């Protein structure tokens, strides 16, 4: 507020007096010091001229003080809001909250605070439009890179420039959250991406338009017709979270497992065929040898039967045999 | 399948039933004890909280960090585990 701080001090006492008269302010006694006149001037005329002047500096400074006041009011108000009011406020920012219960209320209050902070930052940046857009994103990236030294996981979350700024916003918000929680300070250092692939998978795509146009003026209620956040997945707009690799159901899981088995299955079949061919060739080569043992067995069997007959009927057969031989000899003769 | 841990795969493979909270991916003994002290003694109770937050990963991660003191990696792992379980069974 350089304009107003300097002016009264630069004014002469006479000028201050005249100004006070022109504004119908009661003059202090003649002997009073310039400071008194200045105070009166500041008190009465400063308020009026606030309405008259519309310089950028004044707006910014005023808005910054107003913001501080607003922030304080918000911080106090959030806890005073009823569940319904909190829900409505979140809906204004395009966030669809779940039931606001004891365990979830704190989270939603914090989320609302963050949304209001980010909207206030955007109000500040309304003056410089194009240049600020790139500079802000660069600043965000620089901040993000600084934070990345602690949180090495954020790099994986930013494959593209669009999600770049978004995750930087979320990363910065998470970083803001981590800092007040000093007891979790070690977590900030150990924030890594051991499930790197998991972190790559999900890309929170919140505030797409807000980050594309970070300097768009926001209305007091937060409702903007042209810059409303996209509805998840509607009309081809990007879905809030992407899970490119998660299986949908146990059926798909099984299918994938079976598909994986098919690849080595062919190898198994080929191996099986080779083995059967091998065995077949062995069988063929063995055929000749097989005959001998069979024939040998047959011969041995027949010999055994003959010897058995001879041994079983020793005496009777001999008599019969001799009689038969005798008969045969007689017949021959 | 992505390179998830064995614990993750085991959890996502079947309905959680009555599994303890330490069955969740990212939740070990220490965190499990802290969650149990808060009343979240079974995995389905943590699932309840996840569903209350409308399956919002960011909010769940925040909640888990606040409640159990998990670090980012553990919270993300647990959140991802529950998300996939819900996709499969819910």
Short mmCIF file of C-alpha atoms in Angstrom, two decimals:
data_model
loop_
_atom_site.label_atom_id
_atom_site.label_comp_id
_atom_site.label_asym_id
_atom_site.label_seq_id
_atom_site.Cartn_x
_atom_site.Cartn_y
_atom_site.Cartn_z
CA UNK A 1 0.00 0.00 0.00
CA UNK A 2 2.66 2.46 -0.89
CA UNK A 3 0.26 5.01 -2.30
CA UNK A 4 -1.58 5.62 0.92
CA UNK A 5 1.29 5.27 3.31
CA UNK A 6 3.29 7.85 1.51
CA UNK A 7 0.62 10.34 0.67
CA UNK A 8 -0.40 11.53 4.08
CA UNK A 9 3.15 11.84 5.23
CA UNK A 10 4.00 13.76 2.13
CA UNK A 11 1.07 16.07 2.56
CA UNK A 12 1.66 19.23 4.45
CA UNK A 13 -0.35 19.94 7.50
CA UNK A 14 -2.32 22.50 5.60
CA UNK A 15 -3.16 20.07 2.88
CA UNK A 16 -4.28 17.49 5.34
CA UNK A 17 -6.45 20.07 6.99
CA UNK A 18 -8.03 21.01 3.71
CA UNK A 19 -8.61 17.39 2.85
CA UNK A 20 -10.28 16.81 6.15
CA UNK A 21 -12.49 19.83 5.69
CA UNK A 22 -13.47 18.74 2.23
CA UNK A 23 -14.53 15.43 3.66
CA UNK A 24 -16.48 17.06 6.43
CA UNK A 25 -14.28 15.64 9.10
CA UNK A 26 -13.97 17.51 12.32
CA UNK A 27 -10.65 19.22 12.57
CA UNK A 28 -8.49 18.63 15.58
CA UNK A 29 -7.22 21.64 17.52
CA UNK A 30 -4.79 23.86 15.68
CA UNK A 31 -1.94 23.01 17.88
CA UNK A 32 -2.10 19.31 17.34
CA UNK A 33 0.69 17.71 15.47
CA UNK A 34 0.67 16.62 11.88
CA UNK A 35 0.39 13.04 13.03
CA UNK A 36 -3.05 13.71 14.38
CA UNK A 37 -4.15 15.14 11.08
CA UNK A 38 -2.61 12.21 9.36
CA UNK A 39 -4.45 9.79 11.54
CA UNK A 40 -7.72 11.48 10.86
CA UNK A 41 -6.94 11.58 7.21
CA UNK A 42 -6.09 7.94 7.18
CA UNK A 43 -9.13 7.05 9.17
CA UNK A 44 -11.75 8.86 7.18
CA UNK A 45 -10.37 9.43 3.76
CA UNK A 46 -8.41 6.28 3.32
CA UNK A 47 -11.63 4.28 3.49
CA UNK A 48 -13.27 6.44 0.86
CA UNK A 49 -10.39 6.37 -1.50
CA UNK A 50 -10.29 2.64 -1.28
CA UNK A 51 -13.49 2.56 -3.18
CA UNK A 52 -12.27 5.13 -5.72
CA UNK A 53 -8.90 3.74 -6.66
CA UNK A 54 -8.62 0.54 -8.58
CA UNK A 55 -4.96 0.01 -9.13
CA UNK A 56 -3.58 -3.47 -9.56
CA UNK A 57 -1.29 -3.16 -6.61
CA UNK A 58 -4.10 -2.19 -4.41
CA UNK A 59 -6.16 -5.09 -5.63
CA UNK A 60 -3.38 -7.54 -5.01
CA UNK A 61 -2.52 -6.25 -1.61
CA UNK A 62 -6.13 -6.06 -0.67
CA UNK A 63 -6.78 -9.49 -2.03
CA UNK A 64 -3.82 -10.86 -0.12
CA UNK A 65 -5.09 -9.41 3.13
CA UNK A 66 -8.57 -10.51 2.28
CA UNK A 67 -7.24 -13.92 1.57
CA UNK A 68 -5.59 -14.11 4.91
CA UNK A 69 -8.80 -13.09 6.55
CA UNK A 70 -10.67 -15.51 4.36
CA UNK A 71 -8.32 -18.31 5.21
CA UNK A 72 -8.74 -17.74 8.88
CA UNK A 73 -12.47 -17.63 8.44
CA UNK A 74 -12.40 -20.79 6.43
CA UNK A 75 -10.29 -22.63 8.95
CA UNK A 76 -12.69 -21.72 11.62
CA UNK A 77 -15.74 -22.29 9.49
CA UNK A 78 -14.82 -25.75 8.30
CA UNK A 79 -15.11 -27.24 11.70
CA UNK A 80 -18.34 -25.36 12.31
CA UNK A 81 -19.94 -26.55 9.11
CA UNK A 82 -22.51 -29.22 9.37
CA UNK A 83 -21.97 -32.41 7.46
CA UNK A 84 -24.42 -31.28 4.84
CA UNK A 85 -22.78 -27.92 4.38
CA UNK A 86 -19.37 -29.53 4.09
CA UNK A 87 -20.76 -31.88 1.50
CA UNK A 88 -22.25 -29.02 -0.49
CA UNK A 89 -19.00 -27.12 -0.45
CA UNK A 90 -17.13 -30.13 -1.72
CA UNK A 91 -19.69 -30.57 -4.47
CA UNK A 92 -19.05 -26.99 -5.53
CA UNK A 93 -15.48 -27.95 -6.27
CA UNK A 94 -16.65 -30.93 -8.23
CA UNK A 95 -15.68 -33.48 -5.61
CA UNK A 96 -18.27 -36.08 -4.83
CA UNK A 97 -17.69 -37.01 -1.20
CA UNK A 98 -18.80 -40.17 0.42
CA UNK A 99 -20.73 -40.22 3.66
CA UNK A 100 -19.32 -37.68 6.06
CA UNK A 101 -18.90 -39.72 9.18
CA UNK A 102 -16.65 -39.37 12.16
CA UNK A 103 -13.79 -41.15 10.47
CA UNK A 104 -14.14 -39.36 7.15
CA UNK A 105 -14.96 -35.86 8.27
CA UNK A 106 -11.42 -34.79 9.02
CA UNK A 107 -10.27 -35.96 5.62
CA UNK A 108 -12.98 -34.06 3.81
CA UNK A 109 -12.33 -30.90 5.80
CA UNK A 110 -8.69 -31.09 4.81
CA UNK A 111 -9.60 -31.68 1.21
CA UNK A 112 -11.87 -28.66 1.21
CA UNK A 113 -9.11 -26.56 2.69
CA UNK A 114 -6.73 -27.64 -0.01
CA UNK A 115 -9.26 -26.86 -2.71
CA UNK A 116 -9.86 -23.42 -1.29
CA UNK A 117 -6.12 -22.76 -1.05
CA UNK A 118 -5.60 -23.74 -4.64
CA UNK A 119 -8.48 -21.59 -5.80
CA UNK A 120 -7.02 -18.63 -3.94
CA UNK A 121 -3.67 -19.13 -5.61
CA UNK A 122 -5.40 -19.01 -8.93
CA UNK A 123 -7.10 -15.76 -8.03
CA UNK A 124 -3.68 -14.24 -7.44
CA UNK A 125 -2.48 -15.20 -10.82
CA UNK A 126 -5.27 -13.54 -12.75
CA UNK A 127 -3.23 -10.48 -13.73
CA UNK A 128 -0.57 -12.12 -15.89
CA UNK A 129 -2.29 -14.66 -18.00
CA UNK A 130 -0.15 -16.32 -20.63
CA UNK A 131 3.26 -15.89 -19.15
CA UNK A 132 2.06 -16.85 -15.75
CA UNK A 133 0.56 -20.02 -17.09
CA UNK A 134 3.95 -21.32 -18.13
CA UNK A 135 5.82 -19.79 -15.29
CA UNK A 136 3.43 -21.24 -12.77
CA UNK A 137 3.71 -24.67 -14.26
CA UNK A 138 7.47 -24.33 -14.30
CA UNK A 139 7.43 -23.19 -10.73
CA UNK A 140 5.26 -26.08 -9.81
CA UNK A 141 7.58 -28.42 -11.59
CA UNK A 142 10.58 -26.94 -9.88
CA UNK A 143 8.92 -27.29 -6.55
CA UNK A 144 7.94 -30.77 -7.49
CA UNK A 145 11.49 -31.60 -8.45
CA UNK A 146 12.73 -30.34 -5.18
CA UNK A 147 10.19 -32.44 -3.43
CA UNK A 148 11.13 -35.34 -5.64
CA UNK A 149 14.50 -35.52 -4.01
CA UNK A 150 12.65 -36.56 -0.95
CA UNK A 151 9.81 -38.33 -2.64
CA UNK A 152 11.47 -40.27 -5.35
CA UNK A 153 8.19 -41.70 -6.44
CA UNK A 154 6.71 -38.66 -8.07
CA UNK A 155 8.77 -38.96 -11.22
CA UNK A 156 7.06 -42.15 -12.10
CA UNK A 157 3.72 -40.43 -11.75
CA UNK A 158 4.39 -37.89 -14.47
CA UNK A 159 4.74 -39.51 -17.80
CA UNK A 160 3.06 -36.63 -19.60
CA UNK A 161 2.99 -32.93 -19.23
CA UNK A 162 -0.74 -32.77 -18.53
CA UNK A 163 -0.62 -35.16 -15.66
CA UNK A 164 2.68 -33.46 -14.86
CA UNK A 165 1.07 -30.44 -13.35
CA UNK A 166 -1.76 -32.38 -11.88
CA UNK A 167 0.35 -34.77 -9.92
CA UNK A 168 2.60 -31.91 -8.99
CA UNK A 169 -0.42 -30.31 -7.42
CA UNK A 170 -1.32 -33.51 -5.66
CA UNK A 171 2.30 -34.18 -4.79
CA UNK A 172 2.69 -30.72 -3.37
CA UNK A 173 -0.48 -31.13 -1.40
CA UNK A 174 0.70 -34.46 -0.08
CA UNK A 175 4.02 -32.84 0.74
CA UNK A 176 2.21 -30.08 2.57
CA UNK A 177 0.38 -32.67 4.52
CA UNK A 178 3.51 -34.57 5.35
CA UNK A 179 5.37 -31.58 6.70
CA UNK A 180 3.00 -30.80 9.54
CA UNK A 181 3.06 -34.40 10.55
CA UNK A 182 6.55 -34.41 11.91
CA UNK A 183 6.15 -37.78 13.51
CA UNK A 184 5.82 -39.18 10.05
CA UNK A 185 8.89 -37.27 8.94
CA UNK A 186 10.72 -40.49 8.21
CA UNK A 187 7.96 -41.42 5.80
CA UNK A 188 8.78 -38.43 3.65
CA UNK A 189 12.31 -39.74 3.27
CA UNK A 190 11.33 -43.30 2.75
CA UNK A 191 8.67 -42.41 0.24
CA UNK A 192 9.84 -44.53 -2.60
CA UNK A 193 8.23 -46.42 -5.37
CA UNK A 194 9.02 -50.00 -4.55
CA UNK A 195 5.77 -50.91 -6.23
CA UNK A 196 6.93 -48.70 -9.07
CA UNK A 197 4.68 -50.43 -11.51
CA UNK A 198 1.75 -49.93 -9.17
CA UNK A 199 2.35 -46.20 -8.94
CA UNK A 200 2.73 -46.00 -12.65
CA UNK A 201 -0.56 -47.68 -13.03
CA UNK A 202 -2.77 -45.20 -11.29
CA UNK A 203 -2.58 -41.59 -12.41
CA UNK A 204 -4.92 -39.33 -10.51
CA UNK A 205 -6.17 -37.03 -13.20
CA UNK A 206 -7.85 -34.50 -11.01
CA UNK A 207 -8.09 -30.86 -11.90
CA UNK A 208 -7.21 -31.32 -15.50
CA UNK A 209 -8.77 -28.11 -16.69
CA UNK A 210 -7.76 -26.24 -13.59
CA UNK A 211 -4.15 -27.00 -14.32
CA UNK A 212 -4.45 -26.35 -18.01
CA UNK A 213 -5.81 -22.92 -17.18
CA UNK A 214 -4.35 -22.17 -13.80
CA UNK A 215 -4.95 -18.48 -14.06
CA UNK A 216 -8.59 -18.45 -14.88
CA UNK A 217 -10.58 -16.26 -12.57
CA UNK A 218 -12.62 -18.16 -10.05
CA UNK A 219 -15.95 -16.97 -8.84
CA UNK A 220 -16.52 -16.66 -5.12
CA UNK A 221 -18.73 -19.71 -5.05
CA UNK A 222 -16.28 -21.77 -7.05
CA UNK A 223 -18.81 -22.60 -9.73
CA UNK A 224 -17.53 -21.85 -13.20
CA UNK A 225 -19.47 -22.77 -16.25
CA UNK A 226 -16.59 -23.15 -18.67
CA UNK A 227 -14.05 -24.55 -16.33
CA UNK A 228 -15.99 -27.16 -14.55
CA UNK A 229 -14.01 -30.27 -13.84
CA UNK A 230 -14.80 -33.07 -16.23
CA UNK A 231 -17.16 -35.75 -15.12
CA UNK A 232 -15.37 -39.02 -14.72
CA UNK A 233 -15.49 -41.07 -17.85
CA UNK A 234 -18.41 -39.25 -19.40
CA UNK A 235 -18.48 -38.34 -23.09
CA UNK A 236 -15.04 -39.74 -23.65
CA UNK A 237 -13.41 -37.61 -21.00
CA UNK A 238 -10.57 -39.19 -19.15
CA UNK A 239 -11.42 -41.37 -16.20
CA UNK A 240 -10.16 -40.19 -12.88
CA UNK A 241 -8.01 -43.19 -12.22
CA UNK A 242 -6.49 -45.46 -14.77
CA UNK A 243 -5.78 -49.08 -14.05
CA UNK A 244 -4.31 -50.39 -17.27
CA UNK A 245 -3.14 -53.66 -15.83
CA UNK A 246 -5.52 -54.72 -13.14
CA UNK A 247 -7.50 -57.89 -13.90
CA UNK A 248 -11.22 -57.46 -13.84
CA UNK A 249 -12.42 -60.72 -12.37
CA UNK A 250 -11.25 -64.14 -11.32
CA UNK A 251 -12.49 -65.46 -14.68
CA UNK A 252 -10.10 -63.21 -16.54
CA UNK A 253 -7.35 -64.18 -14.14
CA UNK A 254 -7.93 -67.82 -14.92
CA UNK A 255 -8.07 -67.17 -18.62
CA UNK A 256 -4.77 -65.41 -18.51
CA UNK A 257 -3.22 -68.19 -16.53
CA UNK A 258 -4.51 -70.75 -18.98
CA UNK A 259 -3.24 -68.70 -21.87
CA UNK A 260 0.12 -68.66 -20.29
CA UNK A 261 0.07 -72.41 -19.95
CA UNK A 262 -0.71 -72.86 -23.64
CA UNK A 263 2.63 -71.61 -24.72
CA UNK A 264 4.69 -74.27 -23.01
CA UNK A 265 1.97 -76.82 -23.77
CA UNK A 266 3.07 -77.02 -27.39
CA UNK A 267 6.57 -77.69 -26.24
CA UNK A 268 5.27 -80.43 -24.02
CA UNK A 269 3.42 -82.07 -26.90
CA UNK A 270 6.50 -81.99 -29.12
CA UNK A 271 8.58 -83.55 -26.40
CA UNK A 272 5.95 -86.22 -25.91
CA UNK A 273 5.94 -87.04 -29.62
CA UNK A 274 9.69 -87.29 -29.67
CA UNK A 275 9.65 -89.69 -26.78
CA UNK A 276 7.00 -91.89 -28.38
CA UNK A 277 8.94 -91.94 -31.64
CA UNK A 278 12.01 -92.96 -29.75
CA UNK A 279 10.21 -95.80 -28.04
CA UNK A 280 8.73 -96.96 -31.32
CA UNK A 281 12.12 -97.11 -32.95
CA UNK A 282 13.45 -99.07 -30.03
CA UNK A 283 10.56 -101.51 -30.33
CA UNK A 284 11.24 -102.01 -34.02
CA UNK A 285 14.88 -102.62 -33.41
CA UNK A 286 14.02 -105.12 -30.74
CA UNK A 287 11.57 -107.20 -32.84
CA UNK A 288 14.16 -109.61 -34.22
CA UNK A 289 15.55 -110.32 -30.84
CA UNK A 290 12.12 -110.80 -29.45
CA UNK A 291 11.40 -113.72 -31.73
CA UNK A 292 14.27 -115.78 -30.43
CA UNK A 293 13.25 -115.74 -26.80
CA UNK A 294 9.69 -116.60 -27.82
CA UNK A 295 10.77 -119.45 -30.01
CA UNK A 296 13.24 -120.57 -27.42
CA UNK A 297 10.49 -120.57 -24.88
CA UNK A 298 8.24 -122.61 -27.15
CA UNK A 299 10.95 -125.15 -27.72
CA UNK A 300 11.68 -125.42 -24.05
CA UNK A 301 8.02 -125.88 -23.32
CA UNK A 302 7.60 -128.66 -25.81
CA UNK A 303 10.68 -130.46 -24.51
CA UNK A 304 9.40 -130.27 -21.01
CA UNK A 305 6.07 -131.81 -21.94
CA UNK A 306 7.76 -134.67 -23.71
CA UNK A 307 10.04 -135.37 -20.79
CA UNK A 308 7.13 -135.15 -18.41
CA UNK A 309 5.17 -137.76 -20.31
CA UNK A 310 8.09 -140.08 -20.35
CA UNK A 311 8.72 -139.63 -16.65
CA UNK A 312 5.08 -139.86 -15.60
CA UNK A 313 4.35 -143.16 -17.23
CA UNK A 314 7.50 -145.15 -16.78
CA UNK A 315 6.38 -148.75 -16.39
CA UNK A 316 3.06 -148.86 -18.14
CA UNK A 317 4.18 -146.98 -21.12
CA UNK A 318 7.16 -149.16 -21.51
CA UNK A 319 5.02 -152.28 -21.71
CA UNK A 320 2.64 -150.65 -24.07
CA UNK A 321 5.51 -149.22 -25.97
CA UNK A 322 7.22 -152.54 -26.29
CA UNK A 323 4.00 -154.21 -27.26
CA UNK A 324 3.35 -151.51 -29.77
CA UNK A 325 6.85 -151.76 -31.10
CA UNK A 326 6.47 -155.46 -31.32
CA UNK A 327 3.18 -155.13 -33.12
CA UNK A 328 4.70 -152.64 -35.46
CA UNK A 329 7.63 -154.88 -36.12
CA UNK A 330 5.31 -157.76 -36.83
CA UNK A 331 3.29 -155.57 -39.08
CA UNK A 332 6.37 -154.53 -40.90
CA UNK A 333 7.36 -158.06 -41.38
CA UNK B 1 0.09 -59.91 -14.14
CA UNK B 2 2.05 -56.75 -13.02
CA UNK B 3 4.96 -57.10 -10.70
CA UNK B 4 2.98 -57.17 -7.50
CA UNK B 5 4.10 -58.79 -4.32
CA UNK B 6 3.11 -62.30 -3.39
CA UNK B 7 1.03 -60.91 -0.54
CA UNK B 8 -0.87 -58.72 -2.94
CA UNK B 9 -1.54 -61.60 -5.28
CA UNK B 10 -2.66 -63.84 -2.45
CA UNK B 11 -5.08 -61.24 -1.16
CA UNK B 12 -6.58 -60.38 -4.52
CA UNK B 13 -7.00 -64.01 -5.51
CA UNK B 14 -9.91 -64.82 -3.24
CA UNK B 15 -12.62 -63.23 -1.09
CA UNK B 16 -11.01 -61.83 2.00
CA UNK B 17 -13.44 -63.52 4.36
CA UNK B 18 -12.15 -63.21 7.89
CA UNK B 19 -8.52 -62.51 7.09
CA UNK B 20 -6.63 -60.35 9.58
CA UNK B 21 -5.59 -56.87 8.69
CA UNK B 22 -2.00 -58.02 8.29
CA UNK B 23 -3.08 -59.98 5.23
CA UNK B 24 -3.38 -56.71 3.35
CA UNK B 25 -0.53 -55.84 1.06
CA UNK B 26 1.69 -53.23 2.65
CA UNK B 27 0.42 -53.91 6.15
CA UNK B 28 2.94 -55.73 8.26
CA UNK B 29 3.13 -56.54 11.93
CA UNK B 30 3.77 -53.05 13.17
CA UNK B 31 1.12 -51.34 11.10
CA UNK B 32 -1.27 -54.17 11.73
CA UNK B 33 -0.91 -53.68 15.45
CA UNK B 34 -1.55 -49.96 15.13
CA UNK B 35 -4.64 -50.54 13.06
CA UNK B 36 -5.92 -53.10 15.50
CA UNK B 37 -5.51 -50.63 18.31
CA UNK B 38 -7.73 -48.28 16.36
CA UNK B 39 -10.33 -50.99 16.03
CA UNK B 40 -9.48 -52.15 12.52
CA UNK B 41 -8.67 -55.70 13.46
CA UNK B 42 -9.89 -57.41 10.31
CA UNK B 43 -9.25 -56.70 6.67
CA UNK B 44 -12.92 -56.18 5.99
CA UNK B 45 -13.04 -53.30 8.44
CA UNK B 46 -10.31 -51.53 6.50
CA UNK B 47 -12.28 -52.36 3.40
CA UNK B 48 -15.23 -50.67 5.03
CA UNK B 49 -13.24 -47.50 5.47
CA UNK B 50 -12.05 -47.71 1.90
CA UNK B 51 -15.61 -48.01 0.68
CA UNK B 52 -16.75 -45.16 2.91
CA UNK B 53 -14.29 -42.97 1.07
CA UNK B 54 -15.96 -44.08 -2.15
CA UNK B 55 -12.89 -46.06 -3.14
CA UNK B 56 -10.93 -42.84 -3.55
CA UNK B 57 -7.28 -43.90 -3.47
CA UNK B 58 -5.94 -40.50 -2.51
CA UNK B 59 -8.25 -40.11 0.43
CA UNK B 60 -7.67 -43.67 1.57
CA UNK B 61 -3.92 -43.24 1.41
CA UNK B 62 -4.21 -40.09 3.44
CA UNK B 63 -6.42 -41.82 5.98
CA UNK B 64 -4.12 -44.79 6.26
CA UNK B 65 -1.09 -42.60 6.80
CA UNK B 66 -2.91 -40.69 9.52
CA UNK B 67 -4.31 -43.71 11.26
CA UNK B 68 -1.44 -46.13 11.16
CA UNK B 69 1.60 -44.03 10.36
CA UNK B 70 2.19 -45.90 7.12
CA UNK B 71 4.62 -44.45 4.65
CA UNK B 72 3.70 -43.66 1.08
CA UNK B 73 4.83 -46.98 -0.33
CA UNK B 74 2.87 -49.03 2.17
CA UNK B 75 -0.23 -46.91 1.82
CA UNK B 76 -0.15 -47.02 -1.94
CA UNK B 77 0.37 -50.76 -1.86
CA UNK B 78 -2.58 -51.29 0.47
CA UNK B 79 -4.77 -48.96 -1.52
CA UNK B 80 -3.92 -50.67 -4.76
CA UNK B 81 -4.54 -54.05 -3.18
CA UNK B 82 -8.00 -53.05 -2.00
CA UNK B 83 -8.83 -51.45 -5.32
CA UNK B 84 -8.04 -54.61 -7.19
CA UNK B 85 -9.91 -56.73 -4.71
CA UNK B 86 -12.96 -54.55 -5.18
CA UNK B 87 -12.65 -54.77 -8.94
CA UNK B 88 -12.60 -58.52 -8.67
CA UNK B 89 -15.18 -59.25 -6.03
CA UNK B 90 -17.30 -56.26 -5.28
#
